[in-house]
Amino acid sequence: MSSHGILSDLQLADLVDQGVVIPQEPLADGQVQPASLDLRLGRTAYRLRASFLPGAGRTIQSRLTSDLVMHTIDLEKGAVLETGCVYLVQLLEGLKLPADMTAAMNPKSSTGRIDVFTRVITDGGEAFDQAPAGYEGPLFAEVSPRTFSILARTGDRLGQVRFRRGGHHPTQEQTVSVDLEGFDNGVVGYRARRHSGLVDLAGIGAHPRERFWEPVTAPDGQLVLDPDEFYILASRESVTIPLNEAAEMAPIAPEIGEFRAHYAGFFDPGFGVSEAGGKGSRAVLEVRGRDVPFILEHGQPIARLVHEPMLEAPAIAYGQVASNYQAQGLKLSKFFR
């Protein structure tokens, strides 16, 4: 067992009894993952005029004034969160971290693949997606659909949290490049269709792919990214996360500037491991063009996969129970059929 690293599923399950995770409702089935805990939307969404960070010494609730909040939305019956808008939702999970534990948050894979921009803020927060050691208080999710409007409800899971003891100690970094040679019938990816229908977060496999996505090809191994268009691509490399490690996708070179990947990227122990049914698993890349058209070439580096140790191996590795993305190649979000 390592003296520092990411908490495993067994350790995560104990955090409620220890008072580290404070849920407003009992944890739901499947909420505990091999190396992360899914975070659930609460009962009310605030439509904001703009994103914000509360800043040192200030609570999120104190910032929710009439100058910032345009209106409130009841999520218990379900509500549409529209593209181009910024919403803030208190999560059903709060935290009371011990002095030697930090927390990091990230969108779930299914969230990133529908181009929903989401990040977590804390009371006193001066950075997104981080809860410092000793933090005690609520968690709020900022949610901003970029391409598809979504139908969301209390309990839906757009993000996840990892808990870490002993600081961040990467063990290795793996460069991830893009595959533009094609999968089925020369298709190398998908581009989101603008002005498509609504994505119901309860509708797993309920949305026809062709209504929301158009396939793209890359003649001569090149793909031109159009400005502000959203693409689903796949890595050239297979990805394997051993049982004693977890990983996270990170930018490879922010200074490139002409595109970015969404990086909805926690990779659980067991992802891509043959014994867990993951032989040949690729990383799916959520890519958005920026200011000018940009040529992406086959094999071009596009992200980094940063590995770090687990405190202990999980009881159940990724893929040993029902999983949407084990052994994936080029794969859209679980909401599409």
CSV table of C-alpha atoms in Angstrom, one decimal:
chain,number,residue,atom,x,y,z
A,1,MET,CA,0.0,0.0,0.0
A,2,SER,CA,1.3,3.5,-1.0
A,3,SER,CA,1.6,6.3,1.6
A,4,HIS,CA,0.2,8.7,-0.9
A,5,GLY,CA,-2.2,8.5,-3.8
A,6,ILE,CA,-5.8,8.2,-4.8
A,7,LEU,CA,-8.4,6.5,-2.6
A,8,SER,CA,-10.0,3.3,-3.9
A,9,ASP,CA,-13.6,2.2,-4.0
A,10,LEU,CA,-13.5,0.5,-0.7
A,11,GLN,CA,-12.0,3.6,0.9
A,12,LEU,CA,-14.5,5.8,-0.8
A,13,ALA,CA,-17.4,3.8,0.6
A,14,ASP,CA,-16.1,4.5,4.1
A,15,LEU,CA,-16.0,8.3,3.6
A,16,VAL,CA,-19.7,8.7,4.4
A,17,ASP,CA,-19.3,6.8,7.7
A,18,GLN,CA,-16.2,8.9,8.5
A,19,GLY,CA,-18.1,12.1,7.9
A,20,VAL,CA,-15.7,13.2,5.0
A,21,VAL,CA,-18.5,13.0,2.4
A,22,ILE,CA,-21.8,14.5,3.6
A,23,PRO,CA,-24.6,13.5,1.3
A,24,GLN,CA,-28.1,15.1,1.5
A,25,GLU,CA,-29.4,11.7,0.4
A,26,PRO,CA,-28.0,8.2,0.7
A,27,LEU,CA,-25.5,7.3,-2.0
A,28,ALA,CA,-27.0,5.7,-5.0
A,29,ASP,CA,-26.1,2.4,-6.7
A,30,GLY,CA,-23.1,2.7,-8.9
A,31,GLN,CA,-22.1,6.1,-7.5
A,32,VAL,CA,-18.8,4.7,-6.2
A,33,GLN,CA,-16.4,4.0,-9.0
A,34,PRO,CA,-13.0,2.3,-8.7
A,35,ALA,CA,-11.2,5.5,-8.0
A,36,SER,CA,-13.8,8.3,-7.9
A,37,LEU,CA,-17.3,9.2,-6.6
A,38,ASP,CA,-20.0,10.5,-8.9
A,39,LEU,CA,-21.5,13.8,-7.9
A,40,ARG,CA,-25.2,14.3,-8.1
A,41,LEU,CA,-27.1,17.5,-9.1
A,42,GLY,CA,-29.3,18.9,-6.3
A,43,ARG,CA,-32.7,20.4,-6.4
A,44,THR,CA,-32.3,23.9,-7.7
A,45,ALA,CA,-30.4,25.4,-10.6
A,46,TYR,CA,-29.5,29.1,-10.7
A,47,ARG,CA,-29.4,30.8,-14.1
A,48,LEU,CA,-26.4,33.1,-13.8
A,49,ARG,CA,-25.4,36.2,-15.7
A,50,ALA,CA,-21.8,35.1,-15.7
A,51,SER,CA,-19.5,32.5,-14.2
A,52,PHE,CA,-17.6,33.4,-11.0
A,53,LEU,CA,-15.3,32.3,-8.2
A,54,PRO,CA,-16.3,33.3,-4.7
A,55,GLY,CA,-12.7,34.1,-3.6
A,56,ALA,CA,-11.0,33.7,-0.2
A,57,GLY,CA,-13.3,34.2,2.8
A,58,ARG,CA,-16.5,34.4,0.8
A,59,THR,CA,-19.3,31.7,0.5
A,60,ILE,CA,-21.0,30.8,-2.8
A,61,GLN,CA,-24.4,31.5,-1.2
A,62,SER,CA,-23.3,35.1,-0.4
A,63,ARG,CA,-22.6,35.7,-4.1
A,64,LEU,CA,-26.0,34.6,-5.3
A,65,THR,CA,-27.5,38.0,-5.4
A,66,SER,CA,-30.1,39.5,-7.7
A,67,ASP,CA,-27.2,41.1,-9.7
A,68,LEU,CA,-25.9,37.7,-10.6
A,69,VAL,CA,-28.9,35.3,-10.5
A,70,MET,CA,-31.3,35.8,-13.4
A,71,HIS,CA,-33.8,33.2,-12.2
A,72,THR,CA,-34.1,29.8,-10.4
A,73,ILE,CA,-35.1,26.5,-11.8
A,74,ASP,CA,-36.6,23.5,-10.1
A,75,LEU,CA,-34.7,20.3,-11.1
A,76,GLU,CA,-36.8,17.9,-9.1
A,77,LYS,CA,-39.4,17.7,-11.9
A,78,GLY,CA,-36.7,18.0,-14.6
A,79,ALA,CA,-35.8,21.1,-16.5
A,80,VAL,CA,-34.1,22.1,-19.7
A,81,LEU,CA,-30.6,23.7,-19.4
A,82,GLU,CA,-30.1,25.6,-22.6
A,83,THR,CA,-27.0,26.1,-24.8
A,84,GLY,CA,-25.0,29.3,-24.2
A,85,CYS,CA,-26.3,29.7,-20.7
A,86,VAL,CA,-24.5,29.4,-17.4
A,87,TYR,CA,-26.1,27.5,-14.5
A,88,LEU,CA,-25.1,26.8,-10.9
A,89,VAL,CA,-26.4,23.8,-9.0
A,90,GLN,CA,-25.6,22.8,-5.5
A,91,LEU,CA,-24.6,19.2,-5.4
A,92,LEU,CA,-26.1,16.6,-3.1
A,93,GLU,CA,-22.6,15.9,-1.7
A,94,GLY,CA,-20.7,18.2,0.6
A,95,LEU,CA,-17.3,17.7,2.1
A,96,LYS,CA,-15.4,17.8,5.4
A,97,LEU,CA,-11.9,16.9,4.4
A,98,PRO,CA,-9.2,16.0,7.0
A,99,ALA,CA,-6.0,17.9,7.1
A,100,ASP,CA,-4.1,15.3,4.9
A,101,MET,CA,-6.7,14.9,2.2
A,102,THR,CA,-7.5,17.0,-0.9
A,103,ALA,CA,-10.2,16.5,-3.6
A,104,ALA,CA,-10.1,17.1,-7.3
A,105,MET,CA,-13.1,17.1,-9.6
A,106,ASN,CA,-13.7,16.5,-13.3
A,107,PRO,CA,-16.6,16.0,-15.7
A,108,LYS,CA,-17.7,12.5,-16.3
A,109,SER,CA,-16.8,11.0,-19.7
A,110,SER,CA,-20.4,11.0,-20.8
A,111,THR,CA,-20.7,14.7,-20.0
A,112,GLY,CA,-17.6,15.8,-22.0
A,113,ARG,CA,-18.8,13.8,-25.0
A,114,ILE,CA,-22.0,15.9,-25.2
A,115,ASP,CA,-20.0,19.1,-24.9
A,116,VAL,CA,-21.4,20.2,-21.6
A,117,PHE,CA,-18.9,22.4,-19.9
A,118,THR,CA,-19.0,21.7,-16.1
A,119,ARG,CA,-16.7,22.4,-13.2
A,120,VAL,CA,-17.0,22.5,-9.4
A,121,ILE,CA,-16.6,25.4,-7.1
A,122,THR,CA,-16.3,25.6,-3.3
A,123,ASP,CA,-16.8,28.2,-0.6
A,124,GLY,CA,-13.7,30.4,-0.5
A,125,GLY,CA,-12.6,28.9,-3.9
A,126,GLU,CA,-10.0,30.7,-5.9
A,127,ALA,CA,-9.7,27.9,-8.5
A,128,PHE,CA,-12.2,25.5,-10.1
A,129,ASP,CA,-12.4,21.8,-9.5
A,130,GLN,CA,-10.3,21.8,-6.3
A,131,ALA,CA,-11.1,21.4,-2.6
A,132,PRO,CA,-8.0,22.0,-0.4
A,133,ALA,CA,-7.0,20.0,2.6
A,134,GLY,CA,-9.3,20.6,5.5
A,135,TYR,CA,-12.1,22.1,3.3
A,136,GLU,CA,-15.5,21.9,5.0
A,137,GLY,CA,-18.6,23.0,3.1
A,138,PRO,CA,-20.8,22.5,0.1
A,139,LEU,CA,-20.0,21.8,-3.5
A,140,PHE,CA,-21.6,23.6,-6.4
A,141,ALA,CA,-21.4,22.6,-10.1
A,142,GLU,CA,-21.3,25.2,-12.8
A,143,VAL,CA,-23.0,23.8,-15.9
A,144,SER,CA,-22.9,25.3,-19.4
A,145,PRO,CA,-24.2,23.3,-22.3
A,146,ARG,CA,-22.2,24.3,-25.4
A,147,THR,CA,-23.7,22.3,-28.3
A,148,PHE,CA,-26.8,20.4,-27.1
A,149,SER,CA,-29.4,21.6,-24.6
A,150,ILE,CA,-29.9,19.0,-21.9
A,151,LEU,CA,-32.9,17.8,-19.8
A,152,ALA,CA,-31.5,17.5,-16.3
A,153,ARG,CA,-33.0,16.3,-13.0
A,154,THR,CA,-32.1,16.1,-9.4
A,155,GLY,CA,-29.7,13.2,-9.0
A,156,ASP,CA,-28.2,13.3,-12.5
A,157,ARG,CA,-24.4,12.9,-12.5
A,158,LEU,CA,-22.4,15.2,-14.6
A,159,GLY,CA,-19.1,15.2,-12.6
A,160,GLN,CA,-17.0,13.1,-10.3
A,161,VAL,CA,-14.6,13.7,-7.5
A,162,ARG,CA,-11.3,12.0,-6.5
A,163,PHE,CA,-9.7,12.0,-3.1
A,164,ARG,CA,-6.0,12.2,-2.6
A,165,ARG,CA,-3.7,11.8,0.3
A,166,GLY,CA,-0.2,13.1,0.4
A,167,GLY,CA,-0.2,15.5,-2.5
A,168,HIS,CA,0.1,14.9,-6.3
A,169,HIS,CA,2.9,12.6,-7.2
A,170,PRO,CA,2.7,11.6,-10.9
A,171,THR,CA,4.4,8.3,-11.7
A,172,GLN,CA,4.5,8.7,-15.5
A,173,GLU,CA,3.1,10.7,-18.4
A,174,GLN,CA,2.0,9.2,-21.7
A,175,THR,CA,1.6,11.3,-24.8
A,176,VAL,CA,-1.7,10.7,-26.6
A,177,SER,CA,-1.9,11.4,-30.3
A,178,VAL,CA,-4.9,11.4,-32.7
A,179,ASP,CA,-5.9,8.6,-35.0
A,180,LEU,CA,-7.0,9.9,-38.4
A,181,GLU,CA,-6.5,6.7,-40.5
A,182,GLY,CA,-10.1,5.7,-39.9
A,183,PHE,CA,-12.2,3.1,-38.2
A,184,ASP,CA,-15.3,1.9,-40.0
A,185,ASN,CA,-15.7,2.9,-43.6
A,186,GLY,CA,-13.0,5.5,-43.3
A,187,VAL,CA,-14.7,7.4,-40.5
A,188,VAL,CA,-12.2,9.1,-38.2
A,189,GLY,CA,-14.6,11.0,-35.9
A,190,TYR,CA,-17.9,12.8,-35.5
A,191,ARG,CA,-18.8,16.5,-35.7
A,192,ALA,CA,-21.7,17.7,-33.6
A,193,ARG,CA,-24.7,19.0,-35.6
A,194,ARG,CA,-25.8,22.5,-34.6
A,195,HIS,CA,-29.4,23.1,-33.6
A,196,SER,CA,-30.0,19.5,-32.8
A,197,GLY,CA,-32.7,18.2,-30.4
A,198,LEU,CA,-32.6,17.9,-26.7
A,199,VAL,CA,-30.4,15.4,-24.9
A,200,ASP,CA,-32.3,13.8,-22.0
A,201,LEU,CA,-29.7,12.8,-19.3
A,202,ALA,CA,-32.0,9.9,-18.4
A,203,GLY,CA,-32.1,8.6,-21.9
A,204,ILE,CA,-29.3,6.1,-22.1
A,205,GLY,CA,-29.1,4.9,-25.7
A,206,ALA,CA,-32.3,6.8,-26.5
A,207,HIS,CA,-31.0,9.4,-29.0
A,208,PRO,CA,-30.5,8.5,-32.7
A,209,ARG,CA,-26.8,9.2,-33.6
A,210,GLU,CA,-27.6,10.6,-37.0
A,211,ARG,CA,-29.8,13.4,-35.6
A,212,PHE,CA,-27.0,14.8,-33.5
A,213,TRP,CA,-23.7,13.9,-35.3
A,214,GLU,CA,-22.3,13.7,-38.7
A,215,PRO,CA,-19.3,11.4,-39.5
A,216,VAL,CA,-16.1,12.9,-40.7
A,217,THR,CA,-13.3,11.5,-42.8
A,218,ALA,CA,-9.7,12.6,-43.1
A,219,PRO,CA,-8.3,12.2,-46.7
A,220,ASP,CA,-4.6,11.8,-46.6
A,221,GLY,CA,-4.6,11.7,-42.8
A,222,GLN,CA,-5.6,15.3,-42.4
A,223,LEU,CA,-8.7,16.9,-40.8
A,224,VAL,CA,-9.5,20.6,-40.9
A,225,LEU,CA,-11.0,21.7,-37.6
A,226,ASP,CA,-13.6,24.4,-38.2
A,227,PRO,CA,-13.7,27.3,-35.7
A,228,ASP,CA,-16.0,26.7,-32.7
A,229,GLU,CA,-17.1,23.2,-34.0
A,230,PHE,CA,-17.1,20.2,-31.6
A,231,TYR,CA,-15.6,16.9,-32.6
A,232,ILE,CA,-15.3,13.4,-31.1
A,233,LEU,CA,-12.0,11.7,-32.2
A,234,ALA,CA,-10.0,8.8,-30.8
A,235,SER,CA,-6.4,8.2,-29.8
A,236,ARG,CA,-3.9,6.4,-32.0
A,237,GLU,CA,-2.5,4.6,-29.0
A,238,SER,CA,-4.2,1.9,-26.9
A,239,VAL,CA,-4.5,3.0,-23.2
A,240,THR,CA,-3.9,0.8,-20.2
A,241,ILE,CA,-4.3,1.9,-16.6
A,242,PRO,CA,-2.9,-0.8,-14.2
A,243,LEU,CA,-4.8,-1.6,-11.0
A,244,ASN,CA,-2.3,0.2,-8.8
A,245,GLU,CA,-2.6,3.5,-10.8
A,246,ALA,CA,-5.2,6.0,-11.8
A,247,ALA,CA,-4.8,8.6,-14.6
A,248,GLU,CA,-6.1,11.9,-15.8
A,249,MET,CA,-6.1,13.6,-19.3
A,250,ALA,CA,-4.3,16.9,-19.4
A,251,PRO,CA,-3.3,19.4,-22.1
A,252,ILE,CA,-0.1,18.7,-23.9
A,253,ALA,CA,0.7,22.3,-25.1
A,254,PRO,CA,-1.7,25.0,-24.2
A,255,GLU,CA,0.3,27.5,-26.3
A,256,ILE,CA,-0.8,25.7,-29.5
A,257,GLY,CA,-3.9,27.7,-29.2
A,258,GLU,CA,-5.9,26.7,-32.3
A,259,PHE,CA,-7.8,23.8,-30.7
A,260,ARG,CA,-8.4,22.3,-27.3
A,261,ALA,CA,-9.6,19.0,-26.0
A,262,HIS,CA,-12.4,19.0,-23.4
A,263,TYR,CA,-10.4,16.7,-21.1
A,264,ALA,CA,-13.3,15.0,-19.4
A,265,GLY,CA,-10.7,12.6,-18.3
A,266,PHE,CA,-10.5,10.5,-15.2
A,267,PHE,CA,-9.3,7.0,-16.2
A,268,ASP,CA,-10.0,4.4,-13.6
A,269,PRO,CA,-7.7,1.5,-12.6
A,270,GLY,CA,-8.4,-1.4,-15.0
A,271,PHE,CA,-9.3,0.7,-18.0
A,272,GLY,CA,-7.8,-1.0,-21.0
A,273,VAL,CA,-6.6,-4.0,-19.0
A,274,SER,CA,-7.1,-7.3,-20.9
A,275,GLU,CA,-8.2,-9.2,-17.8
A,276,ALA,CA,-11.0,-6.7,-17.3
A,277,GLY,CA,-12.1,-6.9,-20.9
A,278,GLY,CA,-10.4,-3.8,-22.1
A,279,LYS,CA,-7.9,-5.0,-24.7
A,280,GLY,CA,-7.2,-2.3,-27.3
A,281,SER,CA,-9.1,0.5,-25.5
A,282,ARG,CA,-8.5,3.9,-26.9
A,283,ALA,CA,-8.8,7.3,-25.3
A,284,VAL,CA,-11.7,9.3,-26.8
A,285,LEU,CA,-10.8,12.9,-27.5
A,286,GLU,CA,-13.3,15.8,-27.2
A,287,VAL,CA,-11.9,18.5,-29.5
A,288,ARG,CA,-13.1,22.0,-30.2
A,289,GLY,CA,-11.6,24.3,-32.9
A,290,ARG,CA,-10.8,27.8,-31.9
A,291,ASP,CA,-10.3,31.1,-33.7
A,292,VAL,CA,-9.2,29.9,-37.2
A,293,PRO,CA,-9.4,26.7,-39.2
A,294,PHE,CA,-6.6,24.3,-38.1
A,295,ILE,CA,-5.2,21.2,-39.8
A,296,LEU,CA,-4.9,18.3,-37.5
A,297,GLU,CA,-2.7,15.4,-38.8
A,298,HIS,CA,-2.6,11.7,-38.1
A,299,GLY,CA,-0.4,11.0,-35.2
A,300,GLN,CA,-0.2,14.6,-34.0
A,301,PRO,CA,0.2,14.8,-30.2
A,302,ILE,CA,-3.0,16.2,-28.6
A,303,ALA,CA,-3.0,15.5,-24.9
A,304,ARG,CA,-1.1,13.9,-22.0
A,305,LEU,CA,-2.2,11.0,-19.8
A,306,VAL,CA,-0.8,11.7,-16.3
A,307,HIS,CA,-0.6,8.5,-14.1
A,308,GLU,CA,-0.4,8.6,-10.3
A,309,PRO,CA,-0.5,5.8,-7.6
A,310,MET,CA,-3.5,4.4,-5.9
A,311,LEU,CA,-3.4,4.1,-2.1
A,312,GLU,CA,-4.5,0.6,-2.7
A,313,ALA,CA,-5.9,-1.4,-5.7
A,314,PRO,CA,-9.7,-1.2,-6.1
A,315,ALA,CA,-11.9,-4.1,-5.1
A,316,ILE,CA,-13.6,-3.9,-8.5
A,317,ALA,CA,-11.5,-2.7,-11.5
A,318,TYR,CA,-13.0,-0.7,-14.3
A,319,GLY,CA,-14.8,-3.0,-16.7
A,320,GLN,CA,-15.4,-5.8,-14.2
A,321,VAL,CA,-19.0,-4.5,-13.8
A,322,ALA,CA,-21.2,-2.8,-16.4
A,323,SER,CA,-19.1,-0.1,-18.1
A,324,ASN,CA,-19.9,2.1,-21.1
A,325,TYR,CA,-16.4,2.7,-22.4
A,326,GLN,CA,-14.3,-0.4,-21.7
A,327,ALA,CA,-12.7,-1.7,-24.9
A,328,GLN,CA,-13.9,1.4,-26.8
A,329,GLY,CA,-12.5,2.6,-30.1
A,330,LEU,CA,-14.2,5.6,-31.6
A,331,LYS,CA,-17.3,5.9,-29.3
A,332,LEU,CA,-19.9,8.6,-28.7
A,333,SER,CA,-21.5,9.2,-25.3
A,334,LYS,CA,-23.8,6.6,-23.8
A,335,PHE,CA,-26.8,8.7,-24.6
A,336,PHE,CA,-26.6,7.9,-28.4
A,337,ARG,CA,-27.5,4.7,-30.2
